[in-house]
PDB file of C-alpha atoms in Angstrom:
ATOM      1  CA  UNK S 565     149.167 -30.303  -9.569  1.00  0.00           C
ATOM      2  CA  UNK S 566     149.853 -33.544 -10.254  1.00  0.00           C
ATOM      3  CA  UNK S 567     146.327 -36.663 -10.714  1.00  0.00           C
ATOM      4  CA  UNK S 568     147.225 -38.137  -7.070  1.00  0.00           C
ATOM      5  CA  UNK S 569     147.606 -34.910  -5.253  1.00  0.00           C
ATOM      6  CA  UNK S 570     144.028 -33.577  -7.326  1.00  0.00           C
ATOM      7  CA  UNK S 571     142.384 -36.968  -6.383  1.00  0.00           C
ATOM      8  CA  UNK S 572     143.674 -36.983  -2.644  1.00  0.00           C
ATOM      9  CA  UNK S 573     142.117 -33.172  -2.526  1.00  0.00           C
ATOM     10  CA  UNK S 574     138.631 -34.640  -3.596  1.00  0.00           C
ATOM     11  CA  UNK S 575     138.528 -37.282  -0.988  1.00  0.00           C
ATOM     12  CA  UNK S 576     139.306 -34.715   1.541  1.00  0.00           C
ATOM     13  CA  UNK S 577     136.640 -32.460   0.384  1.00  0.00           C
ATOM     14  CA  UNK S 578     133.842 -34.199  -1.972  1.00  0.00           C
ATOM     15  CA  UNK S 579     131.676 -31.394  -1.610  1.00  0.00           C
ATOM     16  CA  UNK S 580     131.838 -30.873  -5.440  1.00  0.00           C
ATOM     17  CA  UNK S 581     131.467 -35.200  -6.461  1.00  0.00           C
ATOM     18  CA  UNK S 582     128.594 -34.485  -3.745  1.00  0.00           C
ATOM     19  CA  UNK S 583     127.002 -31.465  -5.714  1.00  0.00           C
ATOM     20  CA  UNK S 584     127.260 -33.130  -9.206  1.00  0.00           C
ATOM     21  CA  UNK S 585     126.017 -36.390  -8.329  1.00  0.00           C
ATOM     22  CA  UNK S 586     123.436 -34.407  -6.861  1.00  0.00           C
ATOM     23  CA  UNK S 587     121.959 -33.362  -9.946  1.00  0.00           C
ATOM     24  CA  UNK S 588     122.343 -36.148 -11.743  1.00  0.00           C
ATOM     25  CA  UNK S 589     119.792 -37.910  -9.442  1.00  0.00           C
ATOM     26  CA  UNK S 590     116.577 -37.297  -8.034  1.00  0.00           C
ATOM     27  CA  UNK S 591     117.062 -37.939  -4.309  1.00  0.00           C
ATOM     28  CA  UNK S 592     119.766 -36.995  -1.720  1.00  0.00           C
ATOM     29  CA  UNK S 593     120.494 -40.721  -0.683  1.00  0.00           C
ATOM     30  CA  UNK S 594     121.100 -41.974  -4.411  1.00  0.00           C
ATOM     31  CA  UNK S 595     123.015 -38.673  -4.591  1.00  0.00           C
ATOM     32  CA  UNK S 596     124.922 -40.124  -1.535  1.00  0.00           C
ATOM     33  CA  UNK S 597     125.539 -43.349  -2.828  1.00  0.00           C
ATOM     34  CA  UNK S 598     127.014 -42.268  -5.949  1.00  0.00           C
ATOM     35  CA  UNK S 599     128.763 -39.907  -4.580  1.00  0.00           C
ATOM     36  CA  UNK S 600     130.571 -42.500  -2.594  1.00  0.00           C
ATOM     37  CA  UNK S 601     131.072 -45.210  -5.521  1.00  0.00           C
ATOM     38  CA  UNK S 602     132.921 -42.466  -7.125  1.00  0.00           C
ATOM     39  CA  UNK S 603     135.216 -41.798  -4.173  1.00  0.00           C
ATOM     40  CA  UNK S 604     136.018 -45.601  -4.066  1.00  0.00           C
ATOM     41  CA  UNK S 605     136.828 -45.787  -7.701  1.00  0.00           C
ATOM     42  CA  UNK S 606     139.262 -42.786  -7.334  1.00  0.00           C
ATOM     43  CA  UNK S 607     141.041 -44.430  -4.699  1.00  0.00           C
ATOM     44  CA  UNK S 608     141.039 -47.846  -6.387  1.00  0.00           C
ATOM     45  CA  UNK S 609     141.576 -46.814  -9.928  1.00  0.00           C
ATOM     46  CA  UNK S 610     142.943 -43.424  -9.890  1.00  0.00           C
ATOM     47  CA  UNK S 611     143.459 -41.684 -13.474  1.00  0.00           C
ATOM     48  CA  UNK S 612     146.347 -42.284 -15.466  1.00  0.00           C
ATOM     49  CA  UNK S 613     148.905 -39.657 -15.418  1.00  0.00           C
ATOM     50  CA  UNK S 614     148.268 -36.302 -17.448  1.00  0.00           C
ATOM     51  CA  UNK S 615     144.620 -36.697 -17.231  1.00  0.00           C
ATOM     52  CA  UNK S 616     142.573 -34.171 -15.146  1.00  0.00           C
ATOM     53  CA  UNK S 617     141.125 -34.885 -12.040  1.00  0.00           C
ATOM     54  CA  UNK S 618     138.007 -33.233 -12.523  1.00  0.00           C
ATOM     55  CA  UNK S 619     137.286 -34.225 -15.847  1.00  0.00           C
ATOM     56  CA  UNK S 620     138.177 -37.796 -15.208  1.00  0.00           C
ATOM     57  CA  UNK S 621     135.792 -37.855 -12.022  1.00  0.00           C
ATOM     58  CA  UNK S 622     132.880 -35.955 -13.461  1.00  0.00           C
ATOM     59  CA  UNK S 623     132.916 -38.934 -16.525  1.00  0.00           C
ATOM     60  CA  UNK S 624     133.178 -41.217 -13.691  1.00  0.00           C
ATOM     61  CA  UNK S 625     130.046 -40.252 -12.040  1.00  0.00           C
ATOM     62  CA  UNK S 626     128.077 -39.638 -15.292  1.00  0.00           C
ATOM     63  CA  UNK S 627     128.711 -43.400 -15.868  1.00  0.00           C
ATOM     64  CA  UNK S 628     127.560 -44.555 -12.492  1.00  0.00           C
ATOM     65  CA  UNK S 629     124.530 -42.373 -12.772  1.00  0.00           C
ATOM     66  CA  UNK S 630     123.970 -43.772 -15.798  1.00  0.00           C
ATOM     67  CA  UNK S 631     124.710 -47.672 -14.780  1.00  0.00           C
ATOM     68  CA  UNK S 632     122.045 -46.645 -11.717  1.00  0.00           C
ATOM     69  CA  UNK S 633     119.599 -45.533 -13.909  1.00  0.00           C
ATOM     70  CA  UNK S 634     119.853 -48.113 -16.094  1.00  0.00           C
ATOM     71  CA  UNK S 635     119.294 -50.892 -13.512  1.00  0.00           C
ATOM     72  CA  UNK S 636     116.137 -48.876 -11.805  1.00  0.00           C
ATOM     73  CA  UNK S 637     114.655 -49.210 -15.480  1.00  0.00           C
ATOM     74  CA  UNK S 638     115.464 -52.578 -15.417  1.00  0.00           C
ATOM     75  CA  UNK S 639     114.270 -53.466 -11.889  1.00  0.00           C
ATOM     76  CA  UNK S 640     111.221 -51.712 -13.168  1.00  0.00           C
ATOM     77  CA  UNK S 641     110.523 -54.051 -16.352  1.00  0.00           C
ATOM     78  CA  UNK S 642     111.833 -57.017 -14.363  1.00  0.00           C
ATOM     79  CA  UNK S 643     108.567 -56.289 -11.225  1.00  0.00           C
ATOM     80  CA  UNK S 644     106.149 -55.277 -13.660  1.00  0.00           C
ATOM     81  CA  UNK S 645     106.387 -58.097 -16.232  1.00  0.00           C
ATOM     82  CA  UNK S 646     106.411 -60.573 -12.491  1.00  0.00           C
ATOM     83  CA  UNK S 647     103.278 -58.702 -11.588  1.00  0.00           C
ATOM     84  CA  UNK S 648     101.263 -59.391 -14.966  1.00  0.00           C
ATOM     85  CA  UNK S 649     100.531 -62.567 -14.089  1.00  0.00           C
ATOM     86  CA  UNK S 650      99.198 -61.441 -10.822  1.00  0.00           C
ATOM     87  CA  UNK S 651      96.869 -59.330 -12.028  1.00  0.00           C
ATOM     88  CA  UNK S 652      95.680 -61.933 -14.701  1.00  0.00           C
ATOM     89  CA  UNK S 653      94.421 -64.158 -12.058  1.00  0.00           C
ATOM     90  CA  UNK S 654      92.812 -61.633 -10.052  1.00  0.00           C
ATOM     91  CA  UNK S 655      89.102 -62.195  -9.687  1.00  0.00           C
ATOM     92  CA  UNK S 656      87.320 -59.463 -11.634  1.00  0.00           C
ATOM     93  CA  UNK S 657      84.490 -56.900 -10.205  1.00  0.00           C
ATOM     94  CA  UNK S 658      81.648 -59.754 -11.921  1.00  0.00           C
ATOM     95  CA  UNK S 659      83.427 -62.472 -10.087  1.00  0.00           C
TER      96      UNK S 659
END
């Protein structure tokens, strides 16, 4: 079977890109979201030819698990480094 043809077969049924972005993340709607980025890159960006559907998909959603993940962390620094400065000028329990 031929990329296009495996590629075309995924967007009609994502049920697996569903299932594996599934556990890569901790809540259906992430899950969801990958899910779709993955979809759009396929049909953007399909893989060359000769390389394998699957394979080429599941590194595709690894890497935007991964990209999510990485921006969460750095959302995360990014709020609580803004927040420190709060919480130095908060009166304290003497005050």
């Amino acid at each position: 079977m031929a990329a296009d043809s495996q590629i075309e077969a995924y967007l009609a049924d994502p049920s697996w890109i569903r299932a594996l972005a599934g556990s890569l993340v901790r809540d259906s709607a992430a899950a969801d979201d990958l899910a779709q980025e993955t979809l759009r890159a396929a049909v953007r960006t399909p893989p060359r030819a000769g390389v394998p559907a699957r394979a080429w998909l599941r590194t595709v959603v690894r890497n935007f698990a991964r990209k999510a993940w990485r921006e969460d962390r750095r959302r995360r620094e990014r709020e609580r480094e803004a927040a420190a400065p709060e919480a130095d000028r908060l009166p304290g329990p003497e005050e």
